[in-house]
PDB file of C-alpha atoms in Angstrom:
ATOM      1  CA  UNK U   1       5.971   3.373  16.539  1.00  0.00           C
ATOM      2  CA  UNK U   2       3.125   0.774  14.968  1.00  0.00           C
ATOM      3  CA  UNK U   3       4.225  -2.634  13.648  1.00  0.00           C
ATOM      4  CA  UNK U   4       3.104  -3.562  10.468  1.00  0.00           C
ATOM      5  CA  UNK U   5       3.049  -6.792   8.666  1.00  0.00           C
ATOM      6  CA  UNK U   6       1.824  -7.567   5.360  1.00  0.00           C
ATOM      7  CA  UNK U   7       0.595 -10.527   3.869  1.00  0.00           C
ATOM      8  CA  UNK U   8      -1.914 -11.888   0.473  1.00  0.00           C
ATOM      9  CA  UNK U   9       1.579 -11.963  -1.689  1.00  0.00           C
ATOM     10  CA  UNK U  10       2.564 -15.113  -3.873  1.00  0.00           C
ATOM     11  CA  UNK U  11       2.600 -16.122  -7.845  1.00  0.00           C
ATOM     12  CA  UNK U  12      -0.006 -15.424 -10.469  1.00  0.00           C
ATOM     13  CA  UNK U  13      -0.297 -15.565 -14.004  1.00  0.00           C
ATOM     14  CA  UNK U  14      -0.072 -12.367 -16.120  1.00  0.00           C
ATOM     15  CA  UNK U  15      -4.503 -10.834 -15.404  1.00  0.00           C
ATOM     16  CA  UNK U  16      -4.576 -13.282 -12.663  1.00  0.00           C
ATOM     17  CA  UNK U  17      -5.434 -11.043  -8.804  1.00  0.00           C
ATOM     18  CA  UNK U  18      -4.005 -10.886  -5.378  1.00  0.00           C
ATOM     19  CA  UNK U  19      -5.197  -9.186  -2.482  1.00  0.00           C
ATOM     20  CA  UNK U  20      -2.996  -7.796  -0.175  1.00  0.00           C
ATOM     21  CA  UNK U  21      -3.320  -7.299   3.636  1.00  0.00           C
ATOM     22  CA  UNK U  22      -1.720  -5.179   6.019  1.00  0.00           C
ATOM     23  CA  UNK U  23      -1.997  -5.622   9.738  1.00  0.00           C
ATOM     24  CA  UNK U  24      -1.129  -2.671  11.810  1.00  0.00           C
ATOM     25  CA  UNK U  25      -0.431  -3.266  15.952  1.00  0.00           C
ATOM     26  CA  UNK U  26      -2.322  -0.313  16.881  1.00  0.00           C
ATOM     27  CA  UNK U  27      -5.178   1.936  15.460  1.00  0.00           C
ATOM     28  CA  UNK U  28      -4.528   4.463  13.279  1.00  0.00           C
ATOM     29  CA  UNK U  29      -6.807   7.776  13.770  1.00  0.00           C
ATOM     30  CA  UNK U  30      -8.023   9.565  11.309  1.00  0.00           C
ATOM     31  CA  UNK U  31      -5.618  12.491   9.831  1.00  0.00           C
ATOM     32  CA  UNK U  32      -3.075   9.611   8.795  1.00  0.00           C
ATOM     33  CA  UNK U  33      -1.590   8.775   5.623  1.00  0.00           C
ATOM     34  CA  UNK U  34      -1.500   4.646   4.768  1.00  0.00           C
ATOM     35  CA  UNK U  35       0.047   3.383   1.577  1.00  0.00           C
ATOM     36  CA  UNK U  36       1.641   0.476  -0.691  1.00  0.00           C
ATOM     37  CA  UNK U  37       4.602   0.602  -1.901  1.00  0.00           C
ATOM     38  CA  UNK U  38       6.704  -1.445  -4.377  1.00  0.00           C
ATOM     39  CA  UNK U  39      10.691  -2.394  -4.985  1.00  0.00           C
ATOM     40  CA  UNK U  40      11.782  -4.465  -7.610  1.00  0.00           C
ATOM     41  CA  UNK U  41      14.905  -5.930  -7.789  1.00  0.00           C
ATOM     42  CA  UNK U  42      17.658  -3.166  -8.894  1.00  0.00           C
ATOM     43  CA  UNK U  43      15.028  -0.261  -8.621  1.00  0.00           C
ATOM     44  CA  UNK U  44      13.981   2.146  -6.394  1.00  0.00           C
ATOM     45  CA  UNK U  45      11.312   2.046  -3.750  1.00  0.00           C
ATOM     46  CA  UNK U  46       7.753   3.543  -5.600  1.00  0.00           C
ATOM     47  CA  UNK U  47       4.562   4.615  -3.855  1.00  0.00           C
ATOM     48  CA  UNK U  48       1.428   2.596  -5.179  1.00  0.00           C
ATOM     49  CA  UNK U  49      -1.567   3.652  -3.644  1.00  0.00           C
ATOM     50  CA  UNK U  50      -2.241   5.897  -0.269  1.00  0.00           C
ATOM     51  CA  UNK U  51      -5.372   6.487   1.599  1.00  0.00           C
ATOM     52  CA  UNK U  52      -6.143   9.139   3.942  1.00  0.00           C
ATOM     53  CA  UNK U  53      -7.475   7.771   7.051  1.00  0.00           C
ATOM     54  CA  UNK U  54     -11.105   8.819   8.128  1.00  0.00           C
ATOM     55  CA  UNK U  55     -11.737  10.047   4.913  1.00  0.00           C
ATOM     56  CA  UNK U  56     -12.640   9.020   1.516  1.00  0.00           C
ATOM     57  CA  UNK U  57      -9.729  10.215  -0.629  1.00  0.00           C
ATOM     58  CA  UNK U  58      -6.910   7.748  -1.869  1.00  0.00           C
ATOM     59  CA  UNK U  59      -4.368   8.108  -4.385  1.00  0.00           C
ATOM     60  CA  UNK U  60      -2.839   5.585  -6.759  1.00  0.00           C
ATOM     61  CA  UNK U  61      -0.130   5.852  -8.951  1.00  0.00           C
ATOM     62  CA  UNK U  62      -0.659   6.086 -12.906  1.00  0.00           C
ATOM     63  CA  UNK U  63       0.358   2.651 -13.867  1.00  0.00           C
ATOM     64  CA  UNK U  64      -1.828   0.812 -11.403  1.00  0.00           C
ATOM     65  CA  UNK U  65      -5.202   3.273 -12.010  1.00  0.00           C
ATOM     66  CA  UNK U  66      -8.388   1.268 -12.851  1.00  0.00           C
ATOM     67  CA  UNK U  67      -6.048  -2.152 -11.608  1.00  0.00           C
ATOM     68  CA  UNK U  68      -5.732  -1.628  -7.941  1.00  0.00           C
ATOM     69  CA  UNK U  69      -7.528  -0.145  -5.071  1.00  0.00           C
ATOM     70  CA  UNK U  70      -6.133   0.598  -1.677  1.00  0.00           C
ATOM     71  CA  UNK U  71      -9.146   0.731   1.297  1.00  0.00           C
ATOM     72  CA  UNK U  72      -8.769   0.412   5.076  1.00  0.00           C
ATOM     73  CA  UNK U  73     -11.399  -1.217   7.501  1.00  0.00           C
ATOM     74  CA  UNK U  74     -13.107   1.447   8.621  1.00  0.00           C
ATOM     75  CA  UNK U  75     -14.607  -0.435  11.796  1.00  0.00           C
ATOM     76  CA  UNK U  76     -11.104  -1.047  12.873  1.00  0.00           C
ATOM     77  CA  UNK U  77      -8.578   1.288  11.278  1.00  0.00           C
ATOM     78  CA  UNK U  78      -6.323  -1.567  11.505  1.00  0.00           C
ATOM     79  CA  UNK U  79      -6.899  -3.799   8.229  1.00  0.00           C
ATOM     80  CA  UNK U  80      -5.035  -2.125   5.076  1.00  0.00           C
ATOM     81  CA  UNK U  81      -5.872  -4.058   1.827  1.00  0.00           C
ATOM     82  CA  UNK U  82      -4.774  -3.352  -1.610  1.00  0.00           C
ATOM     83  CA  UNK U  83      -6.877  -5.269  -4.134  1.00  0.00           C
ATOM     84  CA  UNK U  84      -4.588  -6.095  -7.411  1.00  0.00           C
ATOM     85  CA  UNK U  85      -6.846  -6.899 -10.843  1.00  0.00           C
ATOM     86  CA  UNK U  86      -5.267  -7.444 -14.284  1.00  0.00           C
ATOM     87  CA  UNK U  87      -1.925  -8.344 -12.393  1.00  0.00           C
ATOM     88  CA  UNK U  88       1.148  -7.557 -15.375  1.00  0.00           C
ATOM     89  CA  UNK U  89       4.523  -9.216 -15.009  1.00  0.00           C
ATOM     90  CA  UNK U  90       6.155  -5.740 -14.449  1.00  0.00           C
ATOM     91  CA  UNK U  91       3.831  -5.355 -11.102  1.00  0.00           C
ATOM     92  CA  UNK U  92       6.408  -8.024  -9.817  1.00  0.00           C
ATOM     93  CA  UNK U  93       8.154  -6.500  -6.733  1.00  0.00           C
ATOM     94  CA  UNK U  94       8.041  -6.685  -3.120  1.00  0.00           C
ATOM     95  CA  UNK U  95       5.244  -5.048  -1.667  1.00  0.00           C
ATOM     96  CA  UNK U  96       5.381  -3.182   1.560  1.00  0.00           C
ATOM     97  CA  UNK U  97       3.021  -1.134   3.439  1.00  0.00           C
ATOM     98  CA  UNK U  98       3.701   2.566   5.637  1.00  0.00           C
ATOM     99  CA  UNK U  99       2.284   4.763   7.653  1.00  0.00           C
ATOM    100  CA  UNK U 100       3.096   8.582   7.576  1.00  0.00           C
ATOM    101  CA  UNK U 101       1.368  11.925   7.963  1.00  0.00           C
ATOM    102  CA  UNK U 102      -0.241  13.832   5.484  1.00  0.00           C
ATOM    103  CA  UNK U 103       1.698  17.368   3.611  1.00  0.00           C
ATOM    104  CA  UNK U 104      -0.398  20.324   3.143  1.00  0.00           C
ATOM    105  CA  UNK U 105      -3.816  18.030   3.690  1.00  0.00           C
ATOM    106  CA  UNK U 106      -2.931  15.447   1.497  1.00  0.00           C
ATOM    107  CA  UNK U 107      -1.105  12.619   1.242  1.00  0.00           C
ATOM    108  CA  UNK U 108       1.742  11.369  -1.065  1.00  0.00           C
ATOM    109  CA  UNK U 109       3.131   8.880  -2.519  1.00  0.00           C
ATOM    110  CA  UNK U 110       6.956   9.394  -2.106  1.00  0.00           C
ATOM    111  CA  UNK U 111       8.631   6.710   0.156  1.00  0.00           C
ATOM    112  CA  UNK U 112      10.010   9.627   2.105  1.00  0.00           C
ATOM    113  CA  UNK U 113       7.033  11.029   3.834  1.00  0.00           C
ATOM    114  CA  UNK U 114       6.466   7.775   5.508  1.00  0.00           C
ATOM    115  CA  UNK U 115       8.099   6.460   8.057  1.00  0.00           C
ATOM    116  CA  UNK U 116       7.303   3.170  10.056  1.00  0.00           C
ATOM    117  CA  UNK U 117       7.137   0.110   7.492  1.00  0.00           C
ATOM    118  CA  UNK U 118       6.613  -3.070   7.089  1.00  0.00           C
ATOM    119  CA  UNK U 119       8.817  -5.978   6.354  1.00  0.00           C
ATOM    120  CA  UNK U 120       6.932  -6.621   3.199  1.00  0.00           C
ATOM    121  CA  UNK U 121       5.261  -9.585   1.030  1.00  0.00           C
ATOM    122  CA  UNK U 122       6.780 -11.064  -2.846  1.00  0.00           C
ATOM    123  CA  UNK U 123       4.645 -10.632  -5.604  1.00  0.00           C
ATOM    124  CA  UNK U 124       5.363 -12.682  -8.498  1.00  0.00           C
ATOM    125  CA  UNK U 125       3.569 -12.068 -11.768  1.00  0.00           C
ATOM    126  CA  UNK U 126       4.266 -14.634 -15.218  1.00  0.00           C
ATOM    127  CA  UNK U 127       3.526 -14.072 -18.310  1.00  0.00           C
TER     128      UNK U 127
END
């Protein structure tokens, strides 16, 4: 099972950015599925963005297109980032990263096809 730990969270004004960072305890190989994922308070769990390790294909949910981008460091395979532009106040939530395997060759962003998690980091956006 890898440990993960995320990090980069903290308060910005409303267009402000934060980049995230997630720091995995092992490499991850290619044929993986990495991804953000959100919970604010009272709500459920939501994907944000996923990449598919040792390719070029990521996926991002519709409310954060053209305002994040998920990426991995490809020298390492241990570095997940999530850069966050145009930061709203309703992209406050924690922020957690996973690991899971891919479905059918792609991956997904429901919180149920991953499985080891980190403990996550606050993101705080004012308007």
């Amino acid at each position: 099972q890898v440990q993960l730990a995320e990090s980069g969270g903290g308060s910005v004004q409303a267009g402000g950015s934060l980049r995230l960072s997630c720091a995995a305890s092992e490499y991850i190989y290619s044929g993986k599925c990495m991804g953000w994922f959100r919970q604010a308070p009272g709500k459920e769990r939501e994907g944000v963005a996923a990449i598919y390790t040792g390719t070029t294909y990521t996926y991002s949910a519709d409310s954060v297109k053209g305002r994040f981008t998920i990426s991995l460091d490809n020298a390492k395979n241990t570095v997940l980032w999530l850069q966050m532009n145009s930061l709203k106040p309703e992209d406050t939530a924690m922020y957690y990263c996973a690991t899971g395997r891919t479905y059918g060759g792609h991956c997904g962003l429901a919180p149920s096809r991953y499985n080891d998690w980190g403990r996550g980091t606050q993101v705080t956006v004012s308007s």
